[in-house]
Coordinates of C-alpha atoms and ligand atoms in Angstrom, one line a residue:
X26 CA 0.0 0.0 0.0
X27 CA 1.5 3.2 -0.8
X28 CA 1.1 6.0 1.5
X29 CA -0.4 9.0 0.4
X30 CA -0.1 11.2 2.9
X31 CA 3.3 12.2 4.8
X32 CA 3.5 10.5 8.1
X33 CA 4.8 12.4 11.2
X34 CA 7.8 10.2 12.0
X35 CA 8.9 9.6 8.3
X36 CA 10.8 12.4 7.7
X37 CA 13.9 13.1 8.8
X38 CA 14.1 14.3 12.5
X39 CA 15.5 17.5 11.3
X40 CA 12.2 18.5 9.8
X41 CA 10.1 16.7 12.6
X42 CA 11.2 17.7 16.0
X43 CA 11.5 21.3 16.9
X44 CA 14.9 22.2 17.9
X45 CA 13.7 23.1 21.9
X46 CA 13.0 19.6 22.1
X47 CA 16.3 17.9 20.5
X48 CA 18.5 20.7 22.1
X49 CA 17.4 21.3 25.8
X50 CA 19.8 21.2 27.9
X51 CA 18.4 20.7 30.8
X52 CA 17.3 17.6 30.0
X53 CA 20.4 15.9 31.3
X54 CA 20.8 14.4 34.4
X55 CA 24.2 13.7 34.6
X56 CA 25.2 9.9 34.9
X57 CA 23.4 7.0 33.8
X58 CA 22.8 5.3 36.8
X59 CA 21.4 6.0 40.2
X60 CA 19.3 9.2 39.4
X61 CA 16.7 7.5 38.1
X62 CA 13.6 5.5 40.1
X63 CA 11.2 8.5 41.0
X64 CA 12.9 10.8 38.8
X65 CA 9.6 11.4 37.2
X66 CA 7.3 14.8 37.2
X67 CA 4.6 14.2 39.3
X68 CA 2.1 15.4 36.2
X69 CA 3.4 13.1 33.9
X70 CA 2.8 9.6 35.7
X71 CA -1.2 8.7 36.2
X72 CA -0.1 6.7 39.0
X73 CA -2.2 8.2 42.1
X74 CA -4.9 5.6 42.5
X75 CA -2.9 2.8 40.8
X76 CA -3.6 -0.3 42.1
X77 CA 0.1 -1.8 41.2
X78 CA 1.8 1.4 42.8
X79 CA 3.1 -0.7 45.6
X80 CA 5.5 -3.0 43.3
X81 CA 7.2 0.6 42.3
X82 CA 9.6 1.1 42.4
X83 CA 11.6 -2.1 41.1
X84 CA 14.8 -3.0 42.0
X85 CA 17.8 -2.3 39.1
X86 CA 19.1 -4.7 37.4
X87 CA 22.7 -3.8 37.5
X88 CA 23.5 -6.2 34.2
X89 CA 22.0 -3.4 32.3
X90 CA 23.6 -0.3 31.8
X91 CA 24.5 3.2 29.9
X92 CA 27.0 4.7 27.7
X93 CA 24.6 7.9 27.6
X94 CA 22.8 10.0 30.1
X95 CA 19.5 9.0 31.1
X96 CA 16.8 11.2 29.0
X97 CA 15.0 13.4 31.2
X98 CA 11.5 11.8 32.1
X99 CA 9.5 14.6 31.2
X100 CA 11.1 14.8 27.6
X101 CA 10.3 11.5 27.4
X102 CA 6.5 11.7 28.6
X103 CA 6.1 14.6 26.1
X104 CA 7.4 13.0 22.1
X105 CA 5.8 10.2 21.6
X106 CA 4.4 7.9 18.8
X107 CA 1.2 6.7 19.8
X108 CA -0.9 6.4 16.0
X109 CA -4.1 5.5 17.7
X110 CA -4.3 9.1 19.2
X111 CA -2.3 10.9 16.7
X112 CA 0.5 11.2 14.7
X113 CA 2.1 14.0 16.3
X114 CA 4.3 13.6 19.0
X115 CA 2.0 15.5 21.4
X116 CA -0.3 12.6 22.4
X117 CA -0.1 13.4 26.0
X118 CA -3.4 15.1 26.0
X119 CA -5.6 12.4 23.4
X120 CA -4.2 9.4 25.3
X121 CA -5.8 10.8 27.9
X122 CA -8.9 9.1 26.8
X123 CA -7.1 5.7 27.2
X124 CA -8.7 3.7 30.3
X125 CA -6.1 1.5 31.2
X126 CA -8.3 -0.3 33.7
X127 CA -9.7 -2.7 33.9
X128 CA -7.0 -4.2 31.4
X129 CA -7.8 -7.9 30.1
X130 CA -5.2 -9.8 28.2
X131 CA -6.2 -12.6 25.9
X132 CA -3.3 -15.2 25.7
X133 CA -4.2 -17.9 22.3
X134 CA -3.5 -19.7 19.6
X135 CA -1.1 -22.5 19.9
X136 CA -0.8 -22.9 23.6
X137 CA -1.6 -26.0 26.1
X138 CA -5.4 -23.9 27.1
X139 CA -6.0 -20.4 25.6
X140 CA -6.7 -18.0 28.9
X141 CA -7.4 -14.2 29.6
X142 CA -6.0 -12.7 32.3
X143 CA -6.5 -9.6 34.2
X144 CA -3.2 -6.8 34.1
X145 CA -3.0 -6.4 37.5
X146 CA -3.5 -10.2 37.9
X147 CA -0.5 -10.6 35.3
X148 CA 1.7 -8.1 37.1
X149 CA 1.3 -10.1 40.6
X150 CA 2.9 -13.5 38.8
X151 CA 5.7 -12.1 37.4
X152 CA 9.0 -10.6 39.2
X153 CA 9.3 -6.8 38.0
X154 CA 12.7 -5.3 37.7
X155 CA 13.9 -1.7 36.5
X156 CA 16.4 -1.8 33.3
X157 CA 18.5 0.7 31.7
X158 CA 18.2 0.5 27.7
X159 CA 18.9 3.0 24.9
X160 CA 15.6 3.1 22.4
X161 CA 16.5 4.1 18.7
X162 CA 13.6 5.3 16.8
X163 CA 13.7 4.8 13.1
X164 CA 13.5 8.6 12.5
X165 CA 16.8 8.7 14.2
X166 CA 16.3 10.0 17.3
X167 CA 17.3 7.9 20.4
X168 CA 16.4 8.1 23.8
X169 CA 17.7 6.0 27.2
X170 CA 14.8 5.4 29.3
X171 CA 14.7 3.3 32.9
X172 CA 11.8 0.7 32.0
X173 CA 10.2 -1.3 34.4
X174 CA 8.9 -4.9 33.7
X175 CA 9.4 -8.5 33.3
X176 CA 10.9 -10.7 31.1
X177 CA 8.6 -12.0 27.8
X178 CA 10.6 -15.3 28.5
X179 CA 8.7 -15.1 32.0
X180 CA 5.4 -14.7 30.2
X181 CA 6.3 -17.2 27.1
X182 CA 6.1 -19.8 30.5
X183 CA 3.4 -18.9 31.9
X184 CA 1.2 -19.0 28.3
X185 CA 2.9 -22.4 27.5
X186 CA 3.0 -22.5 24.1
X187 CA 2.8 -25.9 21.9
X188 CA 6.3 -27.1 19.9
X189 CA 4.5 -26.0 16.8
X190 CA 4.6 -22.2 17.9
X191 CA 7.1 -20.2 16.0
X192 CA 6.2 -16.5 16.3
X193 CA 4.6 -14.5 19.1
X194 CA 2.4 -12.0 17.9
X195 CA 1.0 -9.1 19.5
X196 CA -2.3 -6.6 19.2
X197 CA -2.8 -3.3 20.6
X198 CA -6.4 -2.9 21.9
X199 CA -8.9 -1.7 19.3
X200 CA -11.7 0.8 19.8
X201 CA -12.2 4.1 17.6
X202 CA -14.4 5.3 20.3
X203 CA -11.2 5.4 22.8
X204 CA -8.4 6.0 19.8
X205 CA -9.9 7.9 17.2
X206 CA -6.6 7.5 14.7
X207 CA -8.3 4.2 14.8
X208 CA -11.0 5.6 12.7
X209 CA -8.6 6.4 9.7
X210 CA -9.2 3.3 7.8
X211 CA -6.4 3.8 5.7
X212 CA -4.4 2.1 8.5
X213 CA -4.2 -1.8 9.0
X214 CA -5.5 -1.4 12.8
X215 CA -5.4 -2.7 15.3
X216 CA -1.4 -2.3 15.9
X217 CA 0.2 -5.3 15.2
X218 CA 3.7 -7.0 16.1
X219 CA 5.4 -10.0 16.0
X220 CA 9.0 -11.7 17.5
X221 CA 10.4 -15.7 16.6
X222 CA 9.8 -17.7 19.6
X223 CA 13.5 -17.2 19.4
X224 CA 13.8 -14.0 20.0
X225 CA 10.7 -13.6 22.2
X226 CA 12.7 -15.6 24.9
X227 CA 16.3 -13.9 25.0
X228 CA 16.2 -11.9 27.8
X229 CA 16.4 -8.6 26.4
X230 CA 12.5 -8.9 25.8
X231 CA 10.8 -7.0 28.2
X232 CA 7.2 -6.6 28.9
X233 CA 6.9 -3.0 30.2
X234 CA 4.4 -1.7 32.7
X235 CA 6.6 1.3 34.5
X236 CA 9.1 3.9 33.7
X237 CA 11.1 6.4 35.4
X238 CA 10.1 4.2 39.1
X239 CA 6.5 4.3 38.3
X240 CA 3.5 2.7 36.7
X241 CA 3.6 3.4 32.7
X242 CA 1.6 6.3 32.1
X243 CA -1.0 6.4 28.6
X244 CA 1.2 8.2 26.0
X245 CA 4.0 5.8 26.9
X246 CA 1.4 2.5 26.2
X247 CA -0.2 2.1 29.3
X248 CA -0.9 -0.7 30.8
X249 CA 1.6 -2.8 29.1
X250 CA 3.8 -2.8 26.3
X251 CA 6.7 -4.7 24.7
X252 CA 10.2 -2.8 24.6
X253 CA 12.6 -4.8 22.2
X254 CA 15.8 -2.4 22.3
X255 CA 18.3 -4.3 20.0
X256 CA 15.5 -3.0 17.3
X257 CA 13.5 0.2 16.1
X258 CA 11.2 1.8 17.9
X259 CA 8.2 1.0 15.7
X260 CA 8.5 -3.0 17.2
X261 CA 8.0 -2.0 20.5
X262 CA 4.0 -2.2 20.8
X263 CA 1.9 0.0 23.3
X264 CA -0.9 -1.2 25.5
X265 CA -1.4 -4.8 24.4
X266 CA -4.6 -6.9 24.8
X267 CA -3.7 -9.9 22.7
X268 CA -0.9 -12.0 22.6
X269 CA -1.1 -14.7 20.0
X270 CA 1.5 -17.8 19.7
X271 CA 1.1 -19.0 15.7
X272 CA 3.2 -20.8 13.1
X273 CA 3.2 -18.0 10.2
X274 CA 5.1 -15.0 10.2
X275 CA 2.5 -11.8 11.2
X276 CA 2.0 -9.3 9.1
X277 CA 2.8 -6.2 11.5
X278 CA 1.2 -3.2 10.6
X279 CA 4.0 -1.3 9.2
X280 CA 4.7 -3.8 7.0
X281 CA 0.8 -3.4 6.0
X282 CA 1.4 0.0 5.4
X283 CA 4.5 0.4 3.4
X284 CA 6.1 -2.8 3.1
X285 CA 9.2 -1.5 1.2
X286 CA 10.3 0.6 4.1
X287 CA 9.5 -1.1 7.7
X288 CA 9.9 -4.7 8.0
X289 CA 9.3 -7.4 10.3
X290 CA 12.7 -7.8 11.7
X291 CA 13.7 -4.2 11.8
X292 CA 17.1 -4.4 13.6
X293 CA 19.3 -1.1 14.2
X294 CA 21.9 -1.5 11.8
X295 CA 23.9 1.9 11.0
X296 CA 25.2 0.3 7.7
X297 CA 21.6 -0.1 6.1
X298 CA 19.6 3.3 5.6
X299 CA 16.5 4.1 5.6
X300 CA 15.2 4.7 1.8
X301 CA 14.1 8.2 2.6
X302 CA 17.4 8.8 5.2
X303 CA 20.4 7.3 6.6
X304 CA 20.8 5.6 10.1
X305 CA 24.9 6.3 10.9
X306 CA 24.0 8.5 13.4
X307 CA 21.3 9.2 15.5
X308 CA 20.0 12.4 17.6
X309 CA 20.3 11.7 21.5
X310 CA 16.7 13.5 22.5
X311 CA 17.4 17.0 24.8
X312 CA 21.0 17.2 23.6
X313 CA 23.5 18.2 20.6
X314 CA 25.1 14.8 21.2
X315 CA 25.1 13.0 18.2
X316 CA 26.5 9.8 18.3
X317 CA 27.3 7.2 15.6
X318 CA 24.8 4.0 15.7
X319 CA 25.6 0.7 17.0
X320 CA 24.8 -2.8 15.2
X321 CA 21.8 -3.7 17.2
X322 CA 21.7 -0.9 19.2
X323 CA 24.7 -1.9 21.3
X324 CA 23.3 -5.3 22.1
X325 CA 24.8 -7.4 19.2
X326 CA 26.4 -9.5 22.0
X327 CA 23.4 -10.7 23.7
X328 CA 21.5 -10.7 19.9
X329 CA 23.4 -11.4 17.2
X330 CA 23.5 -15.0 17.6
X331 CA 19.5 -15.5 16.9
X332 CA 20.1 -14.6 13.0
X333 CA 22.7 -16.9 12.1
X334 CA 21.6 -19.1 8.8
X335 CA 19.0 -15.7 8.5
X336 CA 21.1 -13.7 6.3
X337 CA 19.4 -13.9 3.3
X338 CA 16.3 -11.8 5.1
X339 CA 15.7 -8.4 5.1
X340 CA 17.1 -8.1 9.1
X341 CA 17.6 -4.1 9.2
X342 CA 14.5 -3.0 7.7
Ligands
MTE6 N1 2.4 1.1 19.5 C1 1.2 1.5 19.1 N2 0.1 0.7 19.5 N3 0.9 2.5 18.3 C2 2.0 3.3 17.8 O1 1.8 4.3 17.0 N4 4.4 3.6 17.8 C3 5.7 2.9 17.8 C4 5.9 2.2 19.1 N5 4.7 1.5 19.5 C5 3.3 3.0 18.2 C6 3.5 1.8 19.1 C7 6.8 3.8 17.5 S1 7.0 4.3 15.9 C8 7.7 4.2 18.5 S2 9.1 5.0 18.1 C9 7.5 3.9 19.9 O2 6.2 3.2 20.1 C10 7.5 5.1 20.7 O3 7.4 4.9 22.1 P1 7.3 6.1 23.2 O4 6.2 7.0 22.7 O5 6.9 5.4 24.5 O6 8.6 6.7 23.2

């Protein structure tokens, strides 16, 4: 499907992000570790009321940290990609529409006995932790964000998926009423994405449902998302309500939309540009640091091994 309209987040950042947001200064906060559970603006986390408040927040994990400074929360909070309430990056305010309770999740497909189960049922099975990663966008700007969450390998368990399984896919909620982007039919909603069973159980794979020490709020994908940071952005799908195990590939919905530029693997690689732009370098969000690209974001140790004998697929698009 070709896309006849320019999208927010395909041009180059350049054009897209005003220069206050790219080049604030005071958006650092000095070294990567340590500064960061609570750091958050007490207006941009919904978490008064919260029924999972208590689990927040999580303890590090040391294994995972910086080369960068932590972006500043409320930067974060305020550019975001969320299609279903927009596609500018000032969501904050439509997401508020998002009720992110009471929160089923339907768990089918080929698994031992198809279930739904109740977010804040989820979170209580599962061991949260906080993790330092870098996020890449495919528009080239990067952020480093303190997510909290548990493993997908932790939730892979706990849906028990058949032999036969051999990709996890995942839905975003659907209802126009809520999201009206969803009303643009032009899009192939609801938001989908997919991961190889393979890759859906290294432990990079996080499901998110906090950042910055507290409860996710809307605009981030509220109440639980994916974060996959050896890969762009545009993977990481907000506020899922279906997780699917099945034997074909998924068509994810940028791939539905325009094929020839987003892909289903979509791994950062700064050797393979964008059509439209190149990915060497990327813009660190609320700075003038810009830094070269890593192969898989940095993570090509704990990664790279899940595409050998995959080298004749598209992997960095
Ligand atoms: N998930 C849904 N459901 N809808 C979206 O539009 N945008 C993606 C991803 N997940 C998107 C989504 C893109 S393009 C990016 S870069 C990240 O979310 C942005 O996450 P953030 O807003 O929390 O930084």
């Amino acid at each position: 499907m070709l896309i006849k309209r320019r999208l927010g987040w395909e041009m180059p950042e350049s054009q897209a992000t005003p220069e206050s947001v790219f080049f604030n200064r005071r958006s650092f906060l000095g070294a990567a570790t340590g500064l960061v559970a609570g750091a958050a603006l007490p207006q941009i986390a919904a978490a008064e009321g919260d029924p999972t408040l208590d689990l927040y927040p999580a303890k590090q994990n040391p294994a995972y940290t910086l080369d960068r400074p932590v972006t500043e929360a409320e930067l974060a909070a305020n550019y975001n990609n969320f299609y279903e309430f927009g596609t500018s990056k000032d969501v904050v305010g439509a997401a508020k529409r998002l009720q992110p309770r009471p929160w089923t999740i339907s768990i089918d497909g080929m698994v031992e006995k198809p279930f739904e189960i109740g977010f804040d049922d989820l979170i209580r099975k599962v061991t949260l932790e906080e993790r330092l990663y870098r996020f890449r966008c495919v528009e080239a700007w990067s952020m480093a964000v303190p997510w909290t969450g548990f493993t997908l390998k932790s939730l892979v368990e706990l849906a028990k998926p058949q032999s036969g399984a051999k990709y996890v896919k995942f839905e975003t909620f659907m209802n126009p009423r809520v999201a009206p982007g969803q009303s643009q039919r032009w899009y192939p909603w609801p938001y989908t994405e997919g991961l190889t069973m393979a890759e859906a159980t290294n432990d990079l794979a996080l499901m998110v449902t906090g950042i910055y020490g507290k409860p996710i709020p809307n605009q981030h994908g509220a109440p639980l998302r994916l974060i996959t940071p050896w890969k762009y952005g545009f993977k990481s799908v907000k506020s899922i309500s279906k997780i699917s195990f099945v034997a074909e590939r998924p068509k994810t919905f940028w791939e539905g939309l325009q094929a020839s530029e987003y892909g289903f693997w979509a791994n950062v690689n700064p050797e393979v540009a964008h059509p439209r732009w190149s990915q060497a370098s990327e813009q660190l969000l609320g700075s003038r640091d810009r830094r070269p690209t890593l192969l898989f974001n940095g993570y090509a140790e704990q990664v790279a091994g899940l595409y050998k004998g995959l080298e004749g697929e598209k992997l960095y698009m």
